[in-house]
Each structure stands twice: as structure tokens, then as C-alpha cells.
Amino acid sequence: MKVVHYDDRYFLDIMHLVEAFHADGLADWAGRFDPEGVIRQIQADITKDLHDNAFLLIVDEHCRGVLYGFVYPCRTNGRTLFQEVFLYVDPAYRTHSLAFLAEIEARLRVRKIGTFVMCVLNTPHAAALQRGYERLGFTLLETHLMKDLQHA
């Protein structure tokens, strides 16, 4: 297992992971999540030289997991914040998830990131994900509610 930043040779693997993420827990969210939109956003950021915001879990020369996010200054405390936007690890490789997140955290510390924020979408896996993040030292910050104004 190794962790690398975005590399075009893994593009097809990443597309597969984004599609699997959609099928695995977001199928009920029809119209709220666009898998191709995630791919377009990652590509757009890569063209802006934001490779450091896309972490890839590589096993057997294939990308088996992706964590992608944004870095920005927190307006309430002045610290630099890394906000996860997308995380998915192929179920067959989830035994690597803790090491993957630990390596990402170490890299964020080197970059002097002060806060690491992970999202937990309201899916059938939400409670287990939240417990896992809490075991890694994350604490519950807030709950977001959403209302679709385009299709209400």
C-alpha cells in the first residue's frame, strides 16, 4: 500500500471509485449527487495545480481509494482547514482505510494544516463511519440539513 497525490494514470480507477461510491450509498439521492461532477471538479482542481488535495490509495498498482478535499482558512479561528469532500475506498481494500487516513493526516500536519474535517453523509453506513472517525480522534461538529429548492 502507498499513498500518492493525483496522477492521470489512475484516472479510470478514480472514475470507477466515484461510480461505486454513488451506487454504494447515494442511489436514493437521485439528482443530488452527480458522479461526473465529482470527476470534473477533481480535474479542474488538478489543472489549477491542486494535486496535494487529492490523495490516492494505491495497492497492486491500482487506485483503490480516493480522498479529495479543499484547503482554506477557517474564518472563526484563523487556522488552515482541510475539508474532505469525497472519500471512497473499494470495499475489498477497506482494511487499508485506517493506514490511508493516518498517512493523509501526517501529510496534512507537514503542510501545517490546523484542522482536518471529515463529512458523514446520511447513508445506511453513516453510524459506522461516524464511530470509526471518532475512534481516530474526530469529534462531531455539526449536523447539516438540506432542502432541494429546484425540485420542491
mmCIF file of C-alpha atoms in Angstrom:
data_model
loop_
_atom_site.group_PDB
_atom_site.id
_atom_site.type_symbol
_atom_site.label_atom_id
_atom_site.label_comp_id
_atom_site.label_asym_id
_atom_site.label_seq_id
_atom_site.Cartn_x
_atom_site.Cartn_y
_atom_site.Cartn_z
ATOM 1 C CA MET A 1 0.000 0.000 0.000
ATOM 2 C CA LYS A 2 1.164 3.514 -0.783
ATOM 3 C CA VAL A 3 -0.438 6.944 -0.804
ATOM 4 C CA VAL A 4 0.192 9.303 -3.705
ATOM 5 C CA HIS A 5 -1.293 12.536 -4.969
ATOM 6 C CA TYR A 6 -3.392 12.670 -8.120
ATOM 7 C CA ASP A 7 -1.792 11.139 -11.199
ATOM 8 C CA ASP A 8 -3.510 10.863 -14.617
ATOM 9 C CA ARG A 9 -2.558 7.190 -14.952
ATOM 10 C CA TYR A 10 -5.133 6.403 -12.241
ATOM 11 C CA PHE A 11 -7.955 8.381 -13.858
ATOM 12 C CA LEU A 12 -10.004 5.320 -14.910
ATOM 13 C CA ASP A 13 -9.605 3.776 -11.447
ATOM 14 C CA ILE A 14 -10.835 7.020 -9.877
ATOM 15 C CA MET A 15 -13.856 7.127 -12.203
ATOM 16 C CA HIS A 16 -14.710 3.569 -11.154
ATOM 17 C CA LEU A 17 -14.433 4.503 -7.461
ATOM 18 C CA VAL A 18 -16.663 7.568 -7.873
ATOM 19 C CA GLU A 19 -19.292 5.451 -9.654
ATOM 20 C CA ALA A 20 -19.047 2.773 -6.943
ATOM 21 C CA PHE A 21 -19.465 5.453 -4.253
ATOM 22 C CA HIS A 22 -22.656 6.587 -5.956
ATOM 23 C CA ALA A 23 -24.025 3.054 -6.261
ATOM 24 C CA ASP A 24 -22.949 2.068 -2.728
ATOM 25 C CA GLY A 25 -24.888 4.635 -0.782
ATOM 26 C CA LEU A 26 -26.198 7.516 -2.822
ATOM 27 C CA ALA A 27 -28.586 5.885 -5.254
ATOM 28 C CA ASP A 28 -31.501 7.176 -3.098
ATOM 29 C CA TRP A 29 -30.162 10.696 -3.607
ATOM 30 C CA ALA A 30 -31.175 10.843 -7.269
ATOM 31 C CA GLY A 31 -30.438 14.280 -8.669
ATOM 32 C CA ARG A 32 -28.484 15.437 -5.597
ATOM 33 C CA PHE A 33 -25.144 13.874 -6.451
ATOM 34 C CA ASP A 34 -23.530 13.837 -9.863
ATOM 35 C CA PRO A 35 -20.642 11.352 -10.112
ATOM 36 C CA GLU A 36 -19.358 13.075 -13.247
ATOM 37 C CA GLY A 37 -19.462 16.391 -11.384
ATOM 38 C CA VAL A 38 -17.019 14.992 -8.811
ATOM 39 C CA ILE A 39 -14.680 13.874 -11.598
ATOM 40 C CA ARG A 40 -14.945 17.295 -13.311
ATOM 41 C CA GLN A 41 -14.147 19.072 -10.024
ATOM 42 C CA ILE A 42 -11.092 16.922 -9.363
ATOM 43 C CA GLN A 43 -9.885 17.508 -12.932
ATOM 44 C CA ALA A 44 -10.498 21.265 -12.664
ATOM 45 C CA ASP A 45 -8.501 21.468 -9.442
ATOM 46 C CA ILE A 46 -5.682 19.412 -10.905
ATOM 47 C CA THR A 47 -5.390 21.922 -13.746
ATOM 48 C CA LYS A 48 -5.060 24.613 -11.036
ATOM 49 C CA ASP A 49 -2.114 22.644 -9.604
ATOM 50 C CA LEU A 50 -4.030 21.460 -6.542
ATOM 51 C CA HIS A 51 -2.644 17.912 -6.704
ATOM 52 C CA ASP A 52 -1.995 17.997 -2.959
ATOM 53 C CA ASN A 53 -5.738 17.954 -2.264
ATOM 54 C CA ALA A 54 -6.349 14.553 -3.905
ATOM 55 C CA PHE A 55 -4.930 11.537 -2.071
ATOM 56 C CA LEU A 56 -4.916 8.134 -3.756
ATOM 57 C CA LEU A 57 -4.621 4.757 -2.037
ATOM 58 C CA ILE A 58 -2.517 2.565 -4.334
ATOM 59 C CA VAL A 59 -2.476 -1.215 -3.952
ATOM 60 C CA ASP A 60 -1.191 -3.574 -6.650
ATOM 61 C CA GLU A 61 -0.508 -0.597 -8.957
ATOM 62 C CA HIS A 62 -4.194 0.426 -8.976
ATOM 63 C CA CYS A 63 -6.018 3.219 -7.192
ATOM 64 C CA ARG A 64 -8.221 1.504 -4.589
ATOM 65 C CA GLY A 65 -9.291 4.593 -2.661
ATOM 66 C CA VAL A 66 -9.623 8.368 -3.046
ATOM 67 C CA LEU A 67 -9.844 11.204 -0.562
ATOM 68 C CA TYR A 68 -10.333 14.631 -2.097
ATOM 69 C CA GLY A 69 -10.907 17.952 -0.382
ATOM 70 C CA PHE A 70 -10.315 21.687 -0.193
ATOM 71 C CA VAL A 71 -7.898 23.772 1.851
ATOM 72 C CA TYR A 72 -8.960 27.173 3.104
ATOM 73 C CA PRO A 73 -8.537 29.487 6.106
ATOM 74 C CA CYS A 74 -11.078 28.988 8.868
ATOM 75 C CA ARG A 75 -12.786 32.318 9.486
ATOM 76 C CA THR A 76 -13.545 31.582 13.120
ATOM 77 C CA ASN A 77 -10.057 30.726 14.358
ATOM 78 C CA GLY A 78 -7.585 31.654 11.597
ATOM 79 C CA ARG A 79 -6.266 28.101 11.234
ATOM 80 C CA THR A 80 -5.876 26.411 7.875
ATOM 81 C CA LEU A 81 -8.556 23.795 7.369
ATOM 82 C CA PHE A 82 -8.694 20.733 5.105
ATOM 83 C CA GLN A 83 -12.338 19.873 4.313
ATOM 84 C CA GLU A 84 -12.897 16.405 2.885
ATOM 85 C CA VAL A 85 -15.373 16.474 0.013
ATOM 86 C CA PHE A 86 -15.120 12.923 -1.268
ATOM 87 C CA LEU A 87 -13.824 9.716 0.294
ATOM 88 C CA TYR A 88 -14.315 6.227 -1.028
ATOM 89 C CA VAL A 89 -12.293 3.056 -0.604
ATOM 90 C CA ASP A 90 -13.102 -0.070 -2.593
ATOM 91 C CA PRO A 91 -14.756 -2.497 -0.114
ATOM 92 C CA ALA A 92 -12.182 -5.199 -0.913
ATOM 93 C CA TYR A 93 -9.417 -2.825 0.271
ATOM 94 C CA ARG A 94 -11.012 -1.233 3.320
ATOM 95 C CA THR A 95 -8.529 -2.993 5.581
ATOM 96 C CA HIS A 96 -6.162 -0.253 4.374
ATOM 97 C CA SER A 97 -8.520 2.599 5.343
ATOM 98 C CA LEU A 98 -7.012 3.411 8.744
ATOM 99 C CA ALA A 99 -3.471 3.465 7.367
ATOM 100 C CA PHE A 100 -4.699 5.573 4.424
ATOM 101 C CA LEU A 101 -6.270 8.166 6.735
ATOM 102 C CA ALA A 102 -3.252 8.142 9.074
ATOM 103 C CA GLU A 103 -0.914 8.865 6.153
ATOM 104 C CA ILE A 104 -3.177 11.678 4.932
ATOM 105 C CA GLU A 105 -3.272 13.178 8.426
ATOM 106 C CA ALA A 106 0.536 13.031 8.626
ATOM 107 C CA ARG A 107 0.852 14.796 5.282
ATOM 108 C CA LEU A 108 -1.636 17.469 6.323
ATOM 109 C CA ARG A 109 0.369 18.096 9.504
ATOM 110 C CA VAL A 110 3.541 18.576 7.421
ATOM 111 C CA ARG A 111 1.623 21.146 5.347
ATOM 112 C CA LYS A 112 0.744 22.950 8.627
ATOM 113 C CA ILE A 113 -2.987 22.245 8.228
ATOM 114 C CA GLY A 114 -4.570 23.018 11.608
ATOM 115 C CA THR A 115 -7.906 21.222 11.260
ATOM 116 C CA PHE A 116 -8.998 18.110 9.334
ATOM 117 C CA VAL A 117 -12.762 17.913 8.712
ATOM 118 C CA MET A 118 -14.481 14.734 7.515
ATOM 119 C CA CYS A 119 -18.084 14.544 6.295
ATOM 120 C CA VAL A 120 -20.521 11.754 7.029
ATOM 121 C CA LEU A 121 -23.391 11.660 4.563
ATOM 122 C CA ASN A 122 -26.741 10.366 5.746
ATOM 123 C CA THR A 123 -26.493 6.894 4.209
ATOM 124 C CA PRO A 124 -27.000 3.391 5.621
ATOM 125 C CA HIS A 125 -23.288 3.430 6.577
ATOM 126 C CA ALA A 126 -23.368 6.761 8.455
ATOM 127 C CA ALA A 127 -23.367 5.483 12.046
ATOM 128 C CA ALA A 128 -20.468 3.084 11.434
ATOM 129 C CA LEU A 129 -18.460 5.791 9.641
ATOM 130 C CA GLN A 130 -19.012 8.281 12.439
ATOM 131 C CA ARG A 131 -17.896 5.748 15.073
ATOM 132 C CA GLY A 132 -14.788 4.993 13.013
ATOM 133 C CA TYR A 133 -13.878 8.673 12.695
ATOM 134 C CA GLU A 134 -14.453 9.188 16.422
ATOM 135 C CA ARG A 135 -12.019 6.308 17.161
ATOM 136 C CA LEU A 136 -9.472 8.231 15.057
ATOM 137 C CA GLY A 137 -9.938 11.348 17.209
ATOM 138 C CA PHE A 138 -12.528 13.255 15.175
ATOM 139 C CA THR A 139 -15.392 14.841 17.124
ATOM 140 C CA LEU A 140 -18.903 15.635 15.967
ATOM 141 C CA LEU A 141 -19.014 19.272 14.921
ATOM 142 C CA GLU A 142 -22.468 19.906 13.500
ATOM 143 C CA THR A 143 -25.293 18.392 11.509
ATOM 144 C CA HIS A 144 -26.356 19.843 8.168
ATOM 145 C CA LEU A 145 -29.855 19.595 6.746
ATOM 146 C CA MET A 146 -30.610 20.076 3.071
ATOM 147 C CA LYS A 147 -33.684 21.118 1.134
ATOM 148 C CA ASP A 148 -33.819 20.792 -2.641
ATOM 149 C CA LEU A 149 -35.220 24.101 -3.917
ATOM 150 C CA GLN A 150 -35.092 23.110 -7.569
ATOM 151 C CA HIS A 151 -37.401 20.100 -7.298
ATOM 152 C CA ALA A 152 -39.546 21.005 -4.281
#
